[in-house]
PDB file of C-alpha atoms in Angstrom:
ATOM      1  CA  MET V   1     120.253  90.567 101.350  1.00  0.00           C
ATOM      2  CA  GLN V   2     117.319  89.533 103.520  1.00  0.00           C
ATOM      3  CA  SER V   3     113.824  90.909 103.089  1.00  0.00           C
ATOM      4  CA  TYR V   4     110.283  90.083 104.173  1.00  0.00           C
ATOM      5  CA  TRP V   5     107.572  89.030 101.752  1.00  0.00           C
ATOM      6  CA  MET V   6     103.882  88.539 102.434  1.00  0.00           C
ATOM      7  CA  GLN V   7     101.088  86.557 100.842  1.00  0.00           C
ATOM      8  CA  MET V   8      97.548  87.536 101.773  1.00  0.00           C
ATOM      9  CA  THR V   9      94.385  85.634 100.967  1.00  0.00           C
ATOM     10  CA  ASP V  10      90.836  86.204 102.180  1.00  0.00           C
ATOM     11  CA  GLU V  11      91.499  83.885 105.124  1.00  0.00           C
ATOM     12  CA  SER V  12      95.141  84.233 106.102  1.00  0.00           C
ATOM     13  CA  THR V  13      98.415  86.114 105.988  1.00  0.00           C
ATOM     14  CA  VAL V  14     101.741  84.382 105.421  1.00  0.00           C
ATOM     15  CA  LEU V  15     105.067  86.100 106.140  1.00  0.00           C
ATOM     16  CA  GLU V  16     108.312  84.812 104.716  1.00  0.00           C
ATOM     17  CA  MET V  17     111.930  85.932 105.084  1.00  0.00           C
ATOM     18  CA  ARG V  18     113.752  85.612 101.758  1.00  0.00           C
ATOM     19  CA  GLU V  19     117.307  85.929 100.552  1.00  0.00           C
ATOM     20  CA  THR V  20     117.072  88.232  97.523  1.00  0.00           C
ATOM     21  CA  ALA V  21     119.388  90.195  95.265  1.00  0.00           C
ATOM     22  CA  MET V  22     120.158  93.739  96.313  1.00  0.00           C
ATOM     23  CA  PRO V  23     118.093  96.160  94.206  1.00  0.00           C
ATOM     24  CA  GLN V  24     119.768  98.728  92.006  1.00  0.00           C
ATOM     25  CA  PRO V  25     118.547 102.339  91.952  1.00  0.00           C
ATOM     26  CA  GLY V  26     116.834 103.459  88.793  1.00  0.00           C
ATOM     27  CA  PRO V  27     116.395 107.066  87.655  1.00  0.00           C
ATOM     28  CA  GLN V  28     115.451 109.408  90.539  1.00  0.00           C
ATOM     29  CA  GLN V  29     115.826 106.607  93.091  1.00  0.00           C
ATOM     30  CA  LEU V  30     117.955 106.145  96.220  1.00  0.00           C
ATOM     31  CA  LEU V  31     119.301 102.826  97.477  1.00  0.00           C
ATOM     32  CA  LEU V  32     119.170 102.783 101.282  1.00  0.00           C
ATOM     33  CA  ARG V  33     120.833 100.659 103.885  1.00  0.00           C
ATOM     34  CA  VAL V  34     117.683 100.511 106.020  1.00  0.00           C
ATOM     35  CA  HIS V  35     118.206 101.088 109.753  1.00  0.00           C
ATOM     36  CA  ALA V  36     114.571 100.980 110.896  1.00  0.00           C
ATOM     37  CA  ALA V  37     111.121 100.510 109.385  1.00  0.00           C
ATOM     38  CA  SER V  38     107.686 101.090 110.888  1.00  0.00           C
ATOM     39  CA  LEU V  39     104.623  98.860 110.876  1.00  0.00           C
ATOM     40  CA  ASN V  40     101.347 100.216 109.541  1.00  0.00           C
ATOM     41  CA  ARG V  41      98.109  98.355 110.102  1.00  0.00           C
ATOM     42  CA  GLY V  42      96.718  99.116 106.640  1.00  0.00           C
ATOM     43  CA  GLU V  43      99.327  96.944 104.960  1.00  0.00           C
ATOM     44  CA  PHE V  44      97.935  93.912 106.772  1.00  0.00           C
ATOM     45  CA  VAL V  45      94.214  94.685 106.436  1.00  0.00           C
ATOM     46  CA  ALA V  46      92.327  92.963 103.636  1.00  0.00           C
ATOM     47  CA  GLY V  47      90.653  95.461 101.342  1.00  0.00           C
ATOM     48  CA  HIS V  48      93.109  98.321 101.783  1.00  0.00           C
ATOM     49  CA  GLY V  49      94.744  97.234  98.542  1.00  0.00           C
ATOM     50  CA  LEU V  50      98.300  97.690  99.813  1.00  0.00           C
ATOM     51  CA  HIS V  51      99.343  94.061  99.505  1.00  0.00           C
ATOM     52  CA  GLY V  52      98.671  93.176  95.864  1.00  0.00           C
ATOM     53  CA  GLN V  53      96.176  90.696  94.496  1.00  0.00           C
ATOM     54  CA  PRO V  54      94.899  87.968  96.841  1.00  0.00           C
ATOM     55  CA  GLY V  55      97.284  85.021  96.769  1.00  0.00           C
ATOM     56  CA  SER V  56     100.214  86.947  95.315  1.00  0.00           C
ATOM     57  CA  TRP V  57     103.506  87.577  97.134  1.00  0.00           C
ATOM     58  CA  LYS V  58     104.782  91.092  97.769  1.00  0.00           C
ATOM     59  CA  ALA V  59     107.843  92.624  99.433  1.00  0.00           C
ATOM     60  CA  ILE V  60     106.412  94.529 102.376  1.00  0.00           C
ATOM     61  CA  GLY V  61     107.053  97.547 104.563  1.00  0.00           C
ATOM     62  CA  GLY V  62     105.818 101.034 103.722  1.00  0.00           C
ATOM     63  CA  GLU V  63     108.126 103.517 105.443  1.00  0.00           C
ATOM     64  CA  GLY V  64     111.638 103.561 106.768  1.00  0.00           C
ATOM     65  CA  ALA V  65     114.825 105.428 107.515  1.00  0.00           C
ATOM     66  CA  GLY V  66     118.372 104.682 106.510  1.00  0.00           C
ATOM     67  CA  GLU V  67     121.622 105.736 104.919  1.00  0.00           C
ATOM     68  CA  VAL V  68     121.947 106.375 101.193  1.00  0.00           C
ATOM     69  CA  VAL V  69     124.472 103.947  99.700  1.00  0.00           C
ATOM     70  CA  ALA V  70     123.871 104.603  95.986  1.00  0.00           C
ATOM     71  CA  ILE V  71     121.857 106.953  93.780  1.00  0.00           C
ATOM     72  CA  GLY V  72     120.253 106.595  90.387  1.00  0.00           C
ATOM     73  CA  ALA V  73     120.504 108.858  87.378  1.00  0.00           C
ATOM     74  CA  GLY V  74     119.042 112.311  87.833  1.00  0.00           C
ATOM     75  CA  VAL V  75     119.185 112.387  91.646  1.00  0.00           C
ATOM     76  CA  THR V  76     120.238 115.876  92.740  1.00  0.00           C
ATOM     77  CA  ARG V  77     119.141 116.329  96.375  1.00  0.00           C
ATOM     78  CA  PHE V  78     120.967 113.447  98.043  1.00  0.00           C
ATOM     79  CA  LYS V  79     124.310 111.660  97.881  1.00  0.00           C
ATOM     80  CA  PRO V  80     125.786 108.475  99.373  1.00  0.00           C
ATOM     81  CA  GLY V  81     126.213 108.862 103.130  1.00  0.00           C
ATOM     82  CA  ASP V  82     123.150 111.065 103.605  1.00  0.00           C
ATOM     83  CA  GLN V  83     120.598 109.994 106.220  1.00  0.00           C
ATOM     84  CA  VAL V  84     117.010 110.028 104.951  1.00  0.00           C
ATOM     85  CA  MET V  85     113.497 108.928 105.872  1.00  0.00           C
ATOM     86  CA  GLY V  86     110.261 108.557 103.983  1.00  0.00           C
ATOM     87  CA  ARG V  87     107.733 106.284 102.362  1.00  0.00           C
ATOM     88  CA  CYS V  88     109.579 103.306 101.003  1.00  0.00           C
ATOM     89  CA  SER V  89     108.160 100.219  99.305  1.00  0.00           C
ATOM     90  CA  GLY V  90     109.653  96.997 100.646  1.00  0.00           C
ATOM     91  CA  ALA V  91     111.076  98.699 103.733  1.00  0.00           C
ATOM     92  CA  PHE V  92     111.205  95.487 105.820  1.00  0.00           C
ATOM     93  CA  SER V  93     114.530  94.687 104.233  1.00  0.00           C
ATOM     94  CA  GLU V  94     118.239  95.230 104.753  1.00  0.00           C
ATOM     95  CA  TYR V  95     118.321  97.413 101.617  1.00  0.00           C
ATOM     96  CA  ALA V  96     115.442  99.155  99.854  1.00  0.00           C
ATOM     97  CA  LEU V  97     114.737 101.692  97.143  1.00  0.00           C
ATOM     98  CA  MET V  98     113.204 105.077  97.896  1.00  0.00           C
ATOM     99  CA  GLU V  99     111.993 107.582  95.329  1.00  0.00           C
ATOM    100  CA  GLU V 100     113.904 110.848  95.599  1.00  0.00           C
ATOM    101  CA  ILE V 101     110.643 112.820  95.619  1.00  0.00           C
ATOM    102  CA  GLU V 102     109.480 110.785  98.647  1.00  0.00           C
ATOM    103  CA  ALA V 103     112.698 111.239 100.630  1.00  0.00           C
ATOM    104  CA  MET V 104     113.230 113.704 103.464  1.00  0.00           C
ATOM    105  CA  ALA V 105     116.501 114.477 105.216  1.00  0.00           C
ATOM    106  CA  LYS V 106     116.497 112.872 108.671  1.00  0.00           C
ATOM    107  CA  PRO V 107     116.776 115.468 111.450  1.00  0.00           C
ATOM    108  CA  ALA V 108     119.816 114.747 113.607  1.00  0.00           C
ATOM    109  CA  SER V 109     117.620 114.973 116.713  1.00  0.00           C
ATOM    110  CA  LEU V 110     115.621 111.869 115.724  1.00  0.00           C
ATOM    111  CA  SER V 111     116.658 108.288 116.359  1.00  0.00           C
ATOM    112  CA  TRP V 112     116.437 105.875 113.448  1.00  0.00           C
ATOM    113  CA  GLU V 113     113.310 104.386 115.008  1.00  0.00           C
ATOM    114  CA  GLU V 114     111.646 107.794 115.358  1.00  0.00           C
ATOM    115  CA  ALA V 115     112.625 108.779 111.819  1.00  0.00           C
ATOM    116  CA  ALA V 116     111.094 105.568 110.478  1.00  0.00           C
ATOM    117  CA  SER V 117     107.789 106.549 112.118  1.00  0.00           C
ATOM    118  CA  VAL V 118     107.279 109.980 110.554  1.00  0.00           C
ATOM    119  CA  ALA V 119     106.365 109.606 106.901  1.00  0.00           C
ATOM    120  CA  LEU V 120     103.109 107.704 106.806  1.00  0.00           C
ATOM    121  CA  THR V 121     101.461 108.773 110.056  1.00  0.00           C
ATOM    122  CA  PHE V 122     102.390 112.444 110.058  1.00  0.00           C
ATOM    123  CA  LEU V 123     101.947 112.951 106.309  1.00  0.00           C
ATOM    124  CA  VAL V 124      98.515 111.318 106.537  1.00  0.00           C
ATOM    125  CA  SER V 125      97.670 113.511 109.535  1.00  0.00           C
ATOM    126  CA  TYR V 126      98.847 116.605 107.640  1.00  0.00           C
ATOM    127  CA  ASP V 127      96.597 115.634 104.734  1.00  0.00           C
ATOM    128  CA  MET V 128      93.580 115.117 107.023  1.00  0.00           C
ATOM    129  CA  LEU V 129      94.013 118.085 109.322  1.00  0.00           C
ATOM    130  CA  VAL V 130      95.539 120.739 107.077  1.00  0.00           C
ATOM    131  CA  LEU V 131      95.180 120.006 103.360  1.00  0.00           C
ATOM    132  CA  GLN V 132      91.668 118.541 103.365  1.00  0.00           C
ATOM    133  CA  GLY V 133      90.478 119.192 106.916  1.00  0.00           C
ATOM    134  CA  ARG V 134      91.248 122.952 106.914  1.00  0.00           C
ATOM    135  CA  LEU V 135      91.644 122.871 110.695  1.00  0.00           C
ATOM    136  CA  GLU V 136      91.786 126.237 112.452  1.00  0.00           C
ATOM    137  CA  ALA V 137      92.913 127.213 115.934  1.00  0.00           C
ATOM    138  CA  GLY V 138      90.146 126.883 118.499  1.00  0.00           C
ATOM    139  CA  GLU V 139      88.209 124.203 116.610  1.00  0.00           C
ATOM    140  CA  TRP V 140      87.251 120.837 118.055  1.00  0.00           C
ATOM    141  CA  VAL V 141      88.730 117.594 116.689  1.00  0.00           C
ATOM    142  CA  LEU V 142      87.314 114.141 117.452  1.00  0.00           C
ATOM    143  CA  ILE V 143      89.675 111.195 116.859  1.00  0.00           C
ATOM    144  CA  ASN V 144      88.208 107.680 116.863  1.00  0.00           C
ATOM    145  CA  GLY V 145      90.900 105.221 117.922  1.00  0.00           C
ATOM    146  CA  VAL V 146      93.179 107.971 119.196  1.00  0.00           C
ATOM    147  CA  SER V 147      95.864 105.549 120.437  1.00  0.00           C
ATOM    148  CA  SER V 148      96.716 104.299 116.928  1.00  0.00           C
ATOM    149  CA  GLY V 149      99.810 105.585 115.142  1.00  0.00           C
ATOM    150  CA  VAL V 150      97.763 107.954 112.987  1.00  0.00           C
ATOM    151  CA  GLY V 151      95.613 108.859 115.982  1.00  0.00           C
ATOM    152  CA  VAL V 152      98.571 109.880 118.140  1.00  0.00           C
ATOM    153  CA  ALA V 153     100.158 111.842 115.297  1.00  0.00           C
ATOM    154  CA  SER V 154      96.844 113.608 114.621  1.00  0.00           C
ATOM    155  CA  LEU V 155      96.463 114.449 118.312  1.00  0.00           C
ATOM    156  CA  GLN V 156      99.896 116.057 118.388  1.00  0.00           C
ATOM    157  CA  LEU V 157      99.454 117.961 115.120  1.00  0.00           C
ATOM    158  CA  ALA V 158      95.987 119.182 116.113  1.00  0.00           C
ATOM    159  CA  LYS V 159      97.327 120.540 119.413  1.00  0.00           C
ATOM    160  CA  LEU V 160     100.193 122.217 117.569  1.00  0.00           C
ATOM    161  CA  LEU V 161      97.606 123.936 115.365  1.00  0.00           C
ATOM    162  CA  GLY V 162      95.727 125.205 118.423  1.00  0.00           C
ATOM    163  CA  ALA V 163      92.755 122.836 118.316  1.00  0.00           C
ATOM    164  CA  LYS V 164      90.956 121.085 121.168  1.00  0.00           C
ATOM    165  CA  VAL V 165      90.975 117.297 120.903  1.00  0.00           C
ATOM    166  CA  ILE V 166      88.526 114.575 121.962  1.00  0.00           C
ATOM    167  CA  GLY V 167      89.729 110.991 121.659  1.00  0.00           C
ATOM    168  CA  THR V 168      88.001 107.628 121.915  1.00  0.00           C
ATOM    169  CA  SER V 169      89.593 104.314 122.848  1.00  0.00           C
ATOM    170  CA  GLY V 170      88.476 101.131 124.527  1.00  0.00           C
ATOM    171  CA  SER V 171      91.389 101.372 126.970  1.00  0.00           C
ATOM    172  CA  ALA V 172      91.346 103.781 129.907  1.00  0.00           C
ATOM    173  CA  ASP V 173      95.093 103.173 130.352  1.00  0.00           C
ATOM    174  CA  LYS V 174      95.863 104.276 126.800  1.00  0.00           C
ATOM    175  CA  LEU V 175      93.736 107.379 127.191  1.00  0.00           C
ATOM    176  CA  ALA V 176      95.509 108.267 130.450  1.00  0.00           C
ATOM    177  CA  ARG V 177      98.867 108.009 128.694  1.00  0.00           C
ATOM    178  CA  LEU V 178      97.678 110.372 125.959  1.00  0.00           C
ATOM    179  CA  LYS V 179      96.657 113.055 128.455  1.00  0.00           C
ATOM    180  CA  THR V 180     100.342 114.010 128.585  1.00  0.00           C
ATOM    181  CA  LEU V 181     100.159 114.879 124.867  1.00  0.00           C
ATOM    182  CA  GLY V 182      97.302 117.307 125.454  1.00  0.00           C
ATOM    183  CA  LEU V 183      94.171 115.189 124.982  1.00  0.00           C
ATOM    184  CA  ASP V 184      91.358 117.461 126.199  1.00  0.00           C
ATOM    185  CA  LEU V 185      88.610 114.867 126.619  1.00  0.00           C
ATOM    186  CA  ALA V 186      89.061 111.099 126.802  1.00  0.00           C
ATOM    187  CA  ILE V 187      86.039 108.908 126.074  1.00  0.00           C
ATOM    188  CA  CYS V 188      86.586 105.273 126.999  1.00  0.00           C
ATOM    189  CA  THR V 189      84.451 103.356 124.519  1.00  0.00           C
ATOM    190  CA  ARG V 190      84.619 101.176 121.426  1.00  0.00           C
ATOM    191  CA  ALA V 191      80.896 101.558 120.782  1.00  0.00           C
ATOM    192  CA  PRO V 192      79.094 104.206 118.699  1.00  0.00           C
ATOM    193  CA  ASP V 193      77.848 105.988 121.809  1.00  0.00           C
ATOM    194  CA  PHE V 194      80.125 109.030 122.132  1.00  0.00           C
ATOM    195  CA  GLY V 195      77.981 111.655 120.396  1.00  0.00           C
ATOM    196  CA  ASP V 196      76.297 112.967 123.531  1.00  0.00           C
ATOM    197  CA  ALA V 197      79.628 113.431 125.321  1.00  0.00           C
ATOM    198  CA  VAL V 198      81.028 115.306 122.300  1.00  0.00           C
ATOM    199  CA  MET V 199      78.008 117.621 122.177  1.00  0.00           C
ATOM    200  CA  GLN V 200      78.166 118.231 125.914  1.00  0.00           C
ATOM    201  CA  VAL V 201      81.845 119.186 126.084  1.00  0.00           C
ATOM    202  CA  THR V 202      81.528 121.406 123.007  1.00  0.00           C
ATOM    203  CA  GLU V 203      78.415 123.106 124.414  1.00  0.00           C
ATOM    204  CA  GLN V 204      76.218 121.636 121.640  1.00  0.00           C
ATOM    205  CA  HIS V 205      78.578 122.902 118.915  1.00  0.00           C
ATOM    206  CA  GLY V 206      79.882 119.481 117.872  1.00  0.00           C
ATOM    207  CA  ALA V 207      83.202 118.418 116.391  1.00  0.00           C
ATOM    208  CA  ASP V 208      84.513 120.582 113.570  1.00  0.00           C
ATOM    209  CA  LEU V 209      86.716 117.767 112.272  1.00  0.00           C
ATOM    210  CA  VAL V 210      86.434 114.031 112.870  1.00  0.00           C
ATOM    211  CA  ILE V 211      89.273 111.588 112.183  1.00  0.00           C
ATOM    212  CA  ASN V 212      87.817 108.108 111.755  1.00  0.00           C
ATOM    213  CA  THR V 213      90.521 105.449 112.038  1.00  0.00           C
ATOM    214  CA  VAL V 214      88.005 102.790 113.131  1.00  0.00           C
ATOM    215  CA  GLY V 215      85.577 102.294 110.244  1.00  0.00           C
ATOM    216  CA  GLY V 216      81.907 101.812 109.522  1.00  0.00           C
ATOM    217  CA  THR V 217      80.738 100.980 113.039  1.00  0.00           C
ATOM    218  CA  VAL V 218      81.243 104.590 114.165  1.00  0.00           C
ATOM    219  CA  PHE V 219      80.424 106.417 110.912  1.00  0.00           C
ATOM    220  CA  ALA V 220      76.795 107.268 111.690  1.00  0.00           C
ATOM    221  CA  GLU V 221      77.686 108.424 115.213  1.00  0.00           C
ATOM    222  CA  ASN V 222      80.402 110.657 113.771  1.00  0.00           C
ATOM    223  CA  ILE V 223      77.866 112.301 111.480  1.00  0.00           C
ATOM    224  CA  ARG V 224      75.673 112.914 114.529  1.00  0.00           C
ATOM    225  CA  ALA V 225      78.584 114.433 116.459  1.00  0.00           C
ATOM    226  CA  LEU V 226      79.698 116.825 113.701  1.00  0.00           C
ATOM    227  CA  ALA V 227      79.259 120.579 113.925  1.00  0.00           C
ATOM    228  CA  PHE V 228      77.715 122.800 111.278  1.00  0.00           C
ATOM    229  CA  GLU V 229      80.112 122.757 108.293  1.00  0.00           C
ATOM    230  CA  GLY V 230      82.012 119.917 109.963  1.00  0.00           C
ATOM    231  CA  ARG V 231      84.432 117.676 108.091  1.00  0.00           C
ATOM    232  CA  LEU V 232      84.730 113.893 108.409  1.00  0.00           C
ATOM    233  CA  ALA V 233      87.928 112.103 107.361  1.00  0.00           C
ATOM    234  CA  THR V 234      87.925 108.339 106.909  1.00  0.00           C
ATOM    235  CA  VAL V 235      91.437 106.909 107.075  1.00  0.00           C
ATOM    236  CA  GLY V 236      90.843 103.264 107.938  1.00  0.00           C
ATOM    237  CA  TYR V 237      88.429 100.517 108.824  1.00  0.00           C
ATOM    238  CA  VAL V 238      90.132  98.251 111.303  1.00  0.00           C
ATOM    239  CA  ASP V 239      86.680  97.075 112.382  1.00  0.00           C
ATOM    240  CA  GLY V 240      86.276  95.496 108.935  1.00  0.00           C
ATOM    241  CA  VAL V 241      83.016  97.359 108.339  1.00  0.00           C
ATOM    242  CA  VAL V 242      83.160  99.119 104.973  1.00  0.00           C
ATOM    243  CA  HIS V 243      79.467  99.984 104.586  1.00  0.00           C
ATOM    244  CA  ALA V 244      77.637 102.442 106.821  1.00  0.00           C
ATOM    245  CA  GLU V 245      74.382 104.349 107.026  1.00  0.00           C
ATOM    246  CA  LEU V 246      74.544 107.983 105.910  1.00  0.00           C
ATOM    247  CA  ASP V 247      72.029 110.471 107.298  1.00  0.00           C
ATOM    248  CA  LEU V 248      71.456 112.601 104.199  1.00  0.00           C
ATOM    249  CA  ALA V 249      69.295 115.057 106.123  1.00  0.00           C
ATOM    250  CA  ALA V 250      72.184 115.800 108.506  1.00  0.00           C
ATOM    251  CA  LEU V 251      74.672 115.946 105.632  1.00  0.00           C
ATOM    252  CA  HIS V 252      72.426 118.415 103.842  1.00  0.00           C
ATOM    253  CA  ALA V 253      71.350 120.616 106.746  1.00  0.00           C
ATOM    254  CA  LYS V 254      74.740 120.849 108.420  1.00  0.00           C
ATOM    255  CA  ARG V 255      76.621 121.349 105.098  1.00  0.00           C
ATOM    256  CA  LEU V 256      79.025 118.554 105.953  1.00  0.00           C
ATOM    257  CA  THR V 257      82.131 117.473 104.071  1.00  0.00           C
ATOM    258  CA  VAL V 258      83.006 113.770 103.974  1.00  0.00           C
ATOM    259  CA  PHE V 259      86.354 112.703 102.521  1.00  0.00           C
ATOM    260  CA  GLY V 260      88.708 109.747 102.352  1.00  0.00           C
ATOM    261  CA  VAL V 261      92.439 109.631 102.967  1.00  0.00           C
ATOM    262  CA  SER V 262      94.291 106.948 101.013  1.00  0.00           C
ATOM    263  CA  ASN V 263      97.272 106.583  98.684  1.00  0.00           C
ATOM    264  CA  LYS V 264      95.840 103.478  97.029  1.00  0.00           C
ATOM    265  CA  LEU V 265      95.002 105.109  93.675  1.00  0.00           C
ATOM    266  CA  ARG V 266      97.479 107.983  93.732  1.00  0.00           C
ATOM    267  CA  SER V 267     100.497 108.280  91.446  1.00  0.00           C
ATOM    268  CA  LYS V 268     104.026 108.756  92.821  1.00  0.00           C
ATOM    269  CA  ALA V 269     103.802 112.453  91.985  1.00  0.00           C
ATOM    270  CA  GLN V 270     100.463 112.805  93.752  1.00  0.00           C
ATOM    271  CA  ARG V 271     101.753 111.014  96.865  1.00  0.00           C
ATOM    272  CA  ALA V 272     104.780 113.271  97.009  1.00  0.00           C
ATOM    273  CA  ALA V 273     103.041 116.563  96.218  1.00  0.00           C
ATOM    274  CA  ALA V 274     102.523 117.534  99.871  1.00  0.00           C
ATOM    275  CA  ILE V 275     106.039 116.697 101.058  1.00  0.00           C
ATOM    276  CA  PRO V 276     107.633 120.141 100.434  1.00  0.00           C
ATOM    277  CA  ALA V 277     104.868 121.872 102.426  1.00  0.00           C
ATOM    278  CA  PHE V 278     105.115 119.229 105.162  1.00  0.00           C
ATOM    279  CA  VAL V 279     108.886 119.742 105.376  1.00  0.00           C
ATOM    280  CA  THR V 280     108.307 123.486 105.785  1.00  0.00           C
ATOM    281  CA  ASP V 281     105.243 123.416 108.060  1.00  0.00           C
ATOM    282  CA  VAL V 282     105.684 120.362 110.290  1.00  0.00           C
ATOM    283  CA  LEU V 283     109.168 118.868 110.154  1.00  0.00           C
ATOM    284  CA  PRO V 284     110.836 121.764 112.032  1.00  0.00           C
ATOM    285  CA  HIS V 285     108.452 121.118 114.952  1.00  0.00           C
ATOM    286  CA  ILE V 286     109.350 117.412 114.908  1.00  0.00           C
ATOM    287  CA  ALA V 287     113.074 118.198 114.754  1.00  0.00           C
ATOM    288  CA  ALA V 288     112.738 120.611 117.689  1.00  0.00           C
ATOM    289  CA  GLY V 289     110.798 118.072 119.770  1.00  0.00           C
ATOM    290  CA  ARG V 290     107.582 120.109 119.981  1.00  0.00           C
ATOM    291  CA  ILE V 291     105.845 117.087 118.489  1.00  0.00           C
ATOM    292  CA  ARG V 292     107.488 113.686 118.430  1.00  0.00           C
ATOM    293  CA  PRO V 293     106.873 110.248 116.951  1.00  0.00           C
ATOM    294  CA  GLN V 294     105.570 108.070 119.775  1.00  0.00           C
ATOM    295  CA  ILE V 295     107.303 104.679 119.776  1.00  0.00           C
ATOM    296  CA  ASP V 296     105.486 101.989 121.732  1.00  0.00           C
ATOM    297  CA  ARG V 297     107.834  99.092 121.053  1.00  0.00           C
ATOM    298  CA  VAL V 298     110.886  98.193 118.947  1.00  0.00           C
ATOM    299  CA  TYR V 299     111.458  94.679 117.613  1.00  0.00           C
ATOM    300  CA  ASP V 300     114.557  93.197 116.037  1.00  0.00           C
ATOM    301  CA  PHE V 301     114.538  92.405 112.320  1.00  0.00           C
ATOM    302  CA  GLY V 302     113.827  88.717 112.833  1.00  0.00           C
ATOM    303  CA  GLN V 303     110.744  89.437 114.936  1.00  0.00           C
ATOM    304  CA  LEU V 304     108.296  90.804 112.365  1.00  0.00           C
ATOM    305  CA  ARG V 305     105.737  88.112 113.181  1.00  0.00           C
ATOM    306  CA  GLU V 306     105.826  89.081 116.855  1.00  0.00           C
ATOM    307  CA  ALA V 307     105.636  92.784 115.950  1.00  0.00           C
ATOM    308  CA  LYS V 308     102.630  92.161 113.701  1.00  0.00           C
ATOM    309  CA  ALA V 309     100.904  90.162 116.448  1.00  0.00           C
ATOM    310  CA  THR V 310     101.442  93.002 118.927  1.00  0.00           C
ATOM    311  CA  MET V 311      99.986  95.505 116.477  1.00  0.00           C
ATOM    312  CA  GLU V 312      96.953  93.333 115.766  1.00  0.00           C
ATOM    313  CA  SER V 313      96.324  92.739 119.469  1.00  0.00           C
ATOM    314  CA  GLY V 314      95.747  96.485 119.843  1.00  0.00           C
ATOM    315  CA  GLY V 315      97.794  96.795 123.006  1.00  0.00           C
ATOM    316  CA  HIS V 316     100.076  99.561 121.768  1.00  0.00           C
ATOM    317  CA  VAL V 317      99.989 103.348 121.846  1.00  0.00           C
ATOM    318  CA  GLY V 318     101.694 104.935 118.844  1.00  0.00           C
ATOM    319  CA  LYS V 319     104.100 103.115 116.550  1.00  0.00           C
ATOM    320  CA  ILE V 320     105.698  99.673 116.454  1.00  0.00           C
ATOM    321  CA  VAL V 321     109.093  99.640 114.761  1.00  0.00           C
ATOM    322  CA  LEU V 322     111.369  96.998 113.270  1.00  0.00           C
ATOM    323  CA  ARG V 323     115.099  97.560 113.824  1.00  0.00           C
ATOM    324  CA  MET V 324     117.351  96.259 111.055  1.00  0.00           C
ATOM    325  CA  PRO V 325     120.575  94.329 111.771  1.00  0.00           C
ATOM    326  CA  ALA V 326     123.772  96.348 111.929  1.00  0.00           C
ATOM    327  CA  ALA V 327     125.815  96.461 108.747  1.00  0.00           C
ATOM    328  CA  ALA V 328     128.483  93.774 108.514  1.00  0.00           C
TER     329      ALA V 328
END
């Protein structure tokens, strides 16, 4: 079978298509014929720790959707022929292994490309908004980099939960496109200068929950824009800035909560712990079309380099997806 491998150093990223042996499912694993897999910026960002040690090679791709072709010992929820989606190591491949505890049944209403775009973005958003963010109806959410995959998913989930959403982006066109998903206030900026606009629209209340997909350049401004007992989630640092100033007086006086969202150090069981609640709370809304994975562009399997370049150029809104070749 064919699969993509990546080598990352401090200076460069090398992608390579390899002919490799088809993996065999171990205990509690599914072997999938992958139909589509989604790109996620974190896998290509130095420092996120998703690509192994610098200089090493790693099969890449973090989420996908496909048909079960074989099951390992102890699998009880799925059988060959079932259509599933979920987090999946090495998903940029014709065949890949998925842990049974990570797998979700694919709703019939979703295309393969949409199904491949659910697991990482919406599960991360669920973690930020519900599990850690404790978002309630009527609260204000500020999303830095709202046009990213996680940003768009968080916008949709926040609106579903009854929140009001402010989004920042450097592109007025992207922000206009997101108005159709319910964005309440669009702030066209890449700079840390949005605090005054947030305070004005919230009548000096501030944002109850901030989703920071950008990084350290906006951290201090997010602290300034937070409401009393506000929560700040850090989910990425595409700006490459991993150190930021923290106003301890504001943290103290406003009783703020600052938390990170990452699977880097979590076990398989910890990563999968929220999936049953997500399947109950969110997946029915996705299946019914009330919220929907937003696909910006689909590339063929041989075009991963082009897909990666599009993602890194920042010209997309939502997800970029790789479509696998049809089975022979």
